[in-house]
C-alpha cells in the first residue's frame, strides 16, 4: 500500500498533467483531448510512481519500459514527461508544429524518450511483448508496460499478442487498458463490443485485475500488483475503468471530444476545473 | 556455402538452403541474432537454428502482424531479429506493421520473404508475391534485395547482417543455377550490379533467380546474331548510381527490364526513377507481370506463360533489340 501522502502528491501531478494536456491542444489547434484525459492516472502511476522517472531515468539501461500504444493520447505522454522532468515544460507548446519533437503521434526518432512510434492502433502490445521477451531472455527483473485503448483492441493484432503472451507465459508483460467506453465513432457497444474483457483474457492465460482508473490509489495498487510476483507465471492485464475527457465536465464521457480542438474560452474553463 | 541439394541438378542451389546455412554461420558469430517464424519454420529452413539455439528462436504462429511488432520490441532491446515467412504473407499482411513499427522508427529488423514471385507454381496466386518489392520499396528507409543465385544470397546475408537498419530480402523457392562467382570471403558484400552476359545490341536488366532464364535467352539469341548485355541487379533499393553510367554507354539503343514481379513498383520503376534523376532519356521495355495476379501451374511453364522465360521471352527480347 502506498502512503496517503504519496498518493496526494501523485494526484497533484495528475492535475498538472491534465492542465498541460488542455494547454497543449489549445496551442496546437487540434488533437485528442478525450482519450488523453482518461489515461492520466495510468501514466502518472507508471512514470511518477513505478518508474520514479526523473530526468535521468530514460538514460539508464536497467529499467522498465512503457509504450503508449494508443498513440493519439500523445499530449498526455508529453505532459507526463514534462511533469517528471524528462522534457522541458515550455516545449509542450510546440505540439504538432512543423519541426517539433512533439509529433501529433509519438515518434521515437524525434524524441528518443518515446519508446515506440505509435499511432496506427493495435501495434504497441506486440512491441511491448518483444521487449518483455527480451527481458526474459536476459533474465532482467523489469517489466514491459503497454497502455491500450478500448477502441484500439478492436484490432486483430492485439489478440494475436494476447494469445502469444498467454501461451508462452510472458510474465514480464503488463497490458493496461484505458477502458473509457468510447471510440472515435461512438460508444463501444455501438461499434464493436468486446466486453466482458476479464473472462476472455483469463481464458487466454492472463492474470487480470479491474479497478477505477481515475482513482489514483487504486491505479497505483494495481500497477504495484502487476509489477510483482503475486500474479504468478502469467502475463498481466489491468482493466482501468475510466471516463473519456475525465476532469473537465463539458468533455466528460462525450464521444465528440475524441478529436477536438480547445478554444481559449474552453481552455479557461477547463483549467479552472482541473486545477480547482 | 551451401551444398547442392540432392534433388537438384548439378550446379543448382536453392536460396532457402543457402539461407539456412548462412543463418547458422551468422548466428554463431553474433549472439544478438534471433529467428522469428510464423508456423513456416520448416519451409524457411530455420529448424536447424532452432535446434542449435532454442533460446533465440521464436515461433509466433500464423500471426505475422504480431511477429513484426515483437521484432520491433526485440530490436529496441538491442537484438537483431530475422523475420521469416512467405513474401506474400509478410509484405501484404503485415505491411502497416512493417511501416509503422519498424521502418518509421528505423529499427534494425531483417525481413526475409520466401517464395517471392510466381515460381512457387502450383500453390497459386494467394501464396505468390507479384507485389512484394513494390510494397517494401514504397516504405521509406528499407533496403531491398533480390539475390540472383545462391552465391549472391551469401553475399547479401553478409551485407544485411552488417547494415544497421531495416532490410528486405526476397528469396525464390526452387533450386536455381549458380550464375555468379562463389563468395570470396566471409565478409564479401553484394555488388551494385553484375554483368552476366556480354553483347552490344540490347541492354537488359534483371533481378532475382529469374536472371538464369534471361541468361538462357541471351545465349540462344547470340546464336541468332543478337548480342545482349545482361546486368543482374541484386540490390534494388537503393539502386547504385553507377547503373546510370551503364545506360549512358548504351545511348540510343534499346533497354529492357525482365523481372518476376509486377511491372508496377519493381526494378523497372526503380531504374526509371534513377535515369530520370540522372537526366538520361530512355525508353524501357517492361517485361514483367502485367496488372494481374499469378495462377497455378508448374513453375517453368508458368514463367513461360507469363513471358518471363523460354521462347516467349526470347521473342520479346528479339523484338526489343530490333526496336
mmCIF file with all atom_site columns, N, CA, C and O in Angstrom, chain A residues 248-268:
data_model
loop_
_atom_site.group_PDB
_atom_site.id
_atom_site.type_symbol
_atom_site.label_atom_id
_atom_site.label_alt_id
_atom_site.label_comp_id
_atom_site.label_asym_id
_atom_site.label_entity_id
_atom_site.label_seq_id
_atom_site.pdbx_PDB_ins_code
_atom_site.Cartn_x
_atom_site.Cartn_y
_atom_site.Cartn_z
_atom_site.occupancy
_atom_site.B_iso_or_equiv
_atom_site.pdbx_formal_charge
_atom_site.auth_seq_id
_atom_site.auth_comp_id
_atom_site.auth_asym_id
_atom_site.auth_atom_id
_atom_site.pdbx_PDB_model_num
ATOM 1  N N  . UNK A 1 248 ? -12.818 17.291 -16.796 1.00 0.00 ? 248 UNK A N  1
ATOM 2  C CA . UNK A 1 248 ? -13.454 18.502 -17.340 1.00 0.00 ? 248 UNK A CA 1
ATOM 3  C C  . UNK A 1 248 ? -14.908 18.146 -17.666 1.00 0.00 ? 248 UNK A C  1
ATOM 4  O O  . UNK A 1 248 ? -15.161 17.284 -18.509 1.00 0.00 ? 248 UNK A O  1
ATOM 5  N N  . UNK A 1 249 ? -15.845 18.824 -17.007 1.00 0.00 ? 249 UNK A N  1
ATOM 6  C CA . UNK A 1 249 ? -17.251 18.406 -17.093 1.00 0.00 ? 249 UNK A CA 1
ATOM 7  C C  . UNK A 1 249 ? -17.801 18.442 -18.516 1.00 0.00 ? 249 UNK A C  1
ATOM 8  O O  . UNK A 1 249 ? -18.500 17.525 -18.936 1.00 0.00 ? 249 UNK A O  1
ATOM 9  N N  . UNK A 1 250 ? -17.419 19.464 -19.301 1.00 0.00 ? 250 UNK A N  1
ATOM 10 C CA . UNK A 1 250 ? -18.031 19.550 -20.633 1.00 0.00 ? 250 UNK A CA 1
ATOM 11 C C  . UNK A 1 250 ? -17.432 18.548 -21.633 1.00 0.00 ? 250 UNK A C  1
ATOM 12 O O  . UNK A 1 250 ? -17.973 18.359 -22.716 1.00 0.00 ? 250 UNK A O  1
ATOM 13 N N  . UNK A 1 251 ? -16.327 17.923 -21.265 1.00 0.00 ? 251 UNK A N  1
ATOM 14 C CA . UNK A 1 251 ? -15.742 16.885 -22.137 1.00 0.00 ? 251 UNK A CA 1
ATOM 15 C C  . UNK A 1 251 ? -16.131 15.491 -21.669 1.00 0.00 ? 251 UNK A C  1
ATOM 16 O O  . UNK A 1 251 ? -16.055 14.529 -22.440 1.00 0.00 ? 251 UNK A O  1
ATOM 17 N N  . UNK A 1 252 ? -16.502 15.397 -20.418 1.00 0.00 ? 252 UNK A N  1
ATOM 18 C CA . UNK A 1 252 ? -16.622 14.112 -19.752 1.00 0.00 ? 252 UNK A CA 1
ATOM 19 C C  . UNK A 1 252 ? -17.615 13.164 -20.425 1.00 0.00 ? 252 UNK A C  1
ATOM 20 O O  . UNK A 1 252 ? -18.765 13.529 -20.678 1.00 0.00 ? 252 UNK A O  1
ATOM 21 N N  . UNK A 1 253 ? -17.138 11.955 -20.768 1.00 0.00 ? 253 UNK A N  1
ATOM 22 C CA . UNK A 1 253 ? -17.975 10.886 -21.323 1.00 0.00 ? 253 UNK A CA 1
ATOM 23 C C  . UNK A 1 253 ? -18.670 11.296 -22.623 1.00 0.00 ? 253 UNK A C  1
ATOM 24 O O  . UNK A 1 253 ? -19.776 10.852 -22.899 1.00 0.00 ? 253 UNK A O  1
ATOM 25 N N  . UNK A 1 254 ? -18.006 12.133 -23.407 1.00 0.00 ? 254 UNK A N  1
ATOM 26 C CA . UNK A 1 254 ? -18.595 12.624 -24.659 1.00 0.00 ? 254 UNK A CA 1
ATOM 27 C C  . UNK A 1 254 ? -17.765 12.139 -25.846 1.00 0.00 ? 254 UNK A C  1
ATOM 28 O O  . UNK A 1 254 ? -16.582 12.431 -25.950 1.00 0.00 ? 254 UNK A O  1
ATOM 29 N N  . UNK A 1 255 ? -18.412 11.425 -26.773 1.00 0.00 ? 255 UNK A N  1
ATOM 30 C CA . UNK A 1 255 ? -17.710 10.887 -27.946 1.00 0.00 ? 255 UNK A CA 1
ATOM 31 C C  . UNK A 1 255 ? -17.144 12.005 -28.819 1.00 0.00 ? 255 UNK A C  1
ATOM 32 O O  . UNK A 1 255 ? -16.083 11.857 -29.424 1.00 0.00 ? 255 UNK A O  1
ATOM 33 N N  . UNK A 1 256 ? -17.845 13.141 -28.889 1.00 0.00 ? 256 UNK A N  1
ATOM 34 C CA . UNK A 1 256 ? -17.379 14.193 -29.805 1.00 0.00 ? 256 UNK A CA 1
ATOM 35 C C  . UNK A 1 256 ? -16.113 14.900 -29.302 1.00 0.00 ? 256 UNK A C  1
ATOM 36 O O  . UNK A 1 256 ? -15.552 15.727 -30.016 1.00 0.00 ? 256 UNK A O  1
ATOM 37 N N  . UNK A 1 257 ? -15.655 14.567 -28.103 1.00 0.00 ? 257 UNK A N  1
ATOM 38 C CA . UNK A 1 257 ? -14.379 15.125 -27.631 1.00 0.00 ? 257 UNK A CA 1
ATOM 39 C C  . UNK A 1 257 ? -13.216 14.170 -27.883 1.00 0.00 ? 257 UNK A C  1
ATOM 40 O O  . UNK A 1 257 ? -12.118 14.366 -27.368 1.00 0.00 ? 257 UNK A O  1
ATOM 41 N N  . UNK A 1 258 ? -13.443 13.133 -28.705 1.00 0.00 ? 258 UNK A N  1
ATOM 42 C CA . UNK A 1 258 ? -12.335 12.220 -29.050 1.00 0.00 ? 258 UNK A CA 1
ATOM 43 C C  . UNK A 1 258 ? -11.229 13.007 -29.746 1.00 0.00 ? 258 UNK A C  1
ATOM 44 O O  . UNK A 1 258 ? -10.082 13.012 -29.331 1.00 0.00 ? 258 UNK A O  1
ATOM 45 N N  . UNK A 1 259 ? -11.595 13.662 -30.825 1.00 0.00 ? 259 UNK A N  1
ATOM 46 C CA . UNK A 1 259 ? -10.637 14.505 -31.550 1.00 0.00 ? 259 UNK A CA 1
ATOM 47 C C  . UNK A 1 259 ? -11.279 15.874 -31.697 1.00 0.00 ? 259 UNK A C  1
ATOM 48 O O  . UNK A 1 259 ? -12.293 16.014 -32.380 1.00 0.00 ? 259 UNK A O  1
ATOM 49 N N  . UNK A 1 260 ? -10.700 16.873 -31.055 1.00 0.00 ? 260 UNK A N  1
ATOM 50 C CA . UNK A 1 260 ? -11.405 18.143 -30.931 1.00 0.00 ? 260 UNK A CA 1
ATOM 51 C C  . UNK A 1 260 ? -10.401 19.216 -30.530 1.00 0.00 ? 260 UNK A C  1
ATOM 52 O O  . UNK A 1 260 ? -9.532  18.976 -29.701 1.00 0.00 ? 260 UNK A O  1
ATOM 53 N N  . UNK A 1 261 ? -10.543 20.391 -31.092 1.00 0.00 ? 261 UNK A N  1
ATOM 54 C CA . UNK A 1 261 ? -9.700  21.484 -30.626 1.00 0.00 ? 261 UNK A CA 1
ATOM 55 C C  . UNK A 1 261 ? -10.296 22.091 -29.352 1.00 0.00 ? 261 UNK A C  1
ATOM 56 O O  . UNK A 1 261 ? -11.441 21.798 -28.993 1.00 0.00 ? 261 UNK A O  1
ATOM 57 N N  . UNK A 1 262 ? -9.516  22.895 -28.665 1.00 0.00 ? 262 UNK A N  1
ATOM 58 C CA . UNK A 1 262 ? -9.982  23.523 -27.420 1.00 0.00 ? 262 UNK A CA 1
ATOM 59 C C  . UNK A 1 262 ? -9.859  25.037 -27.591 1.00 0.00 ? 262 UNK A C  1
ATOM 60 O O  . UNK A 1 262 ? -8.741  25.542 -27.795 1.00 0.00 ? 262 UNK A O  1
ATOM 61 N N  . UNK A 1 263 ? -10.986 25.729 -27.525 1.00 0.00 ? 263 UNK A N  1
ATOM 62 C CA . UNK A 1 263 ? -10.950 27.185 -27.703 1.00 0.00 ? 263 UNK A CA 1
ATOM 63 C C  . UNK A 1 263 ? -10.342 27.848 -26.471 1.00 0.00 ? 263 UNK A C  1
ATOM 64 O O  . UNK A 1 263 ? -10.189 27.213 -25.421 1.00 0.00 ? 263 UNK A O  1
ATOM 65 N N  . UNK A 1 264 ? -10.027 29.126 -26.589 1.00 0.00 ? 264 UNK A N  1
ATOM 66 C CA . UNK A 1 264 ? -9.444  29.849 -25.447 1.00 0.00 ? 264 UNK A CA 1
ATOM 67 C C  . UNK A 1 264 ? -10.413 29.853 -24.263 1.00 0.00 ? 264 UNK A C  1
ATOM 68 O O  . UNK A 1 264 ? -10.009 29.717 -23.111 1.00 0.00 ? 264 UNK A O  1
ATOM 69 N N  . UNK A 1 265 ? -11.694 29.997 -24.598 1.00 0.00 ? 265 UNK A N  1
ATOM 70 C CA . UNK A 1 265 ? -12.709 30.017 -23.534 1.00 0.00 ? 265 UNK A CA 1
ATOM 71 C C  . UNK A 1 265 ? -12.818 28.664 -22.833 1.00 0.00 ? 265 UNK A C  1
ATOM 72 O O  . UNK A 1 265 ? -12.890 28.570 -21.600 1.00 0.00 ? 265 UNK A O  1
ATOM 73 N N  . UNK A 1 266 ? -12.813 27.615 -23.674 1.00 0.00 ? 266 UNK A N  1
ATOM 74 C CA . UNK A 1 266 ? -12.882 26.257 -23.119 1.00 0.00 ? 266 UNK A CA 1
ATOM 75 C C  . UNK A 1 266 ? -11.625 25.942 -22.298 1.00 0.00 ? 266 UNK A C  1
ATOM 76 O O  . UNK A 1 266 ? -11.695 25.270 -21.274 1.00 0.00 ? 266 UNK A O  1
ATOM 77 N N  . UNK A 1 267 ? -10.494 26.455 -22.752 1.00 0.00 ? 267 UNK A N  1
ATOM 78 C CA . UNK A 1 267 ? -9.249  26.243 -22.017 1.00 0.00 ? 267 UNK A CA 1
ATOM 79 C C  . UNK A 1 267 ? -9.367  26.847 -20.619 1.00 0.00 ? 267 UNK A C  1
ATOM 80 O O  . UNK A 1 267 ? -9.021  26.214 -19.619 1.00 0.00 ? 267 UNK A O  1
ATOM 81 N N  . UNK A 1 268 ? -9.873  28.078 -20.581 1.00 0.00 ? 268 UNK A N  1
ATOM 82 C CA . UNK A 1 268 ? -10.001 28.792 -19.310 1.00 0.00 ? 268 UNK A CA 1
ATOM 83 C C  . UNK A 1 268 ? -10.911 28.011 -18.352 1.00 0.00 ? 268 UNK A C  1
ATOM 84 O O  . UNK A 1 268 ? -10.560 27.769 -17.185 1.00 0.00 ? 268 UNK A O  1
#
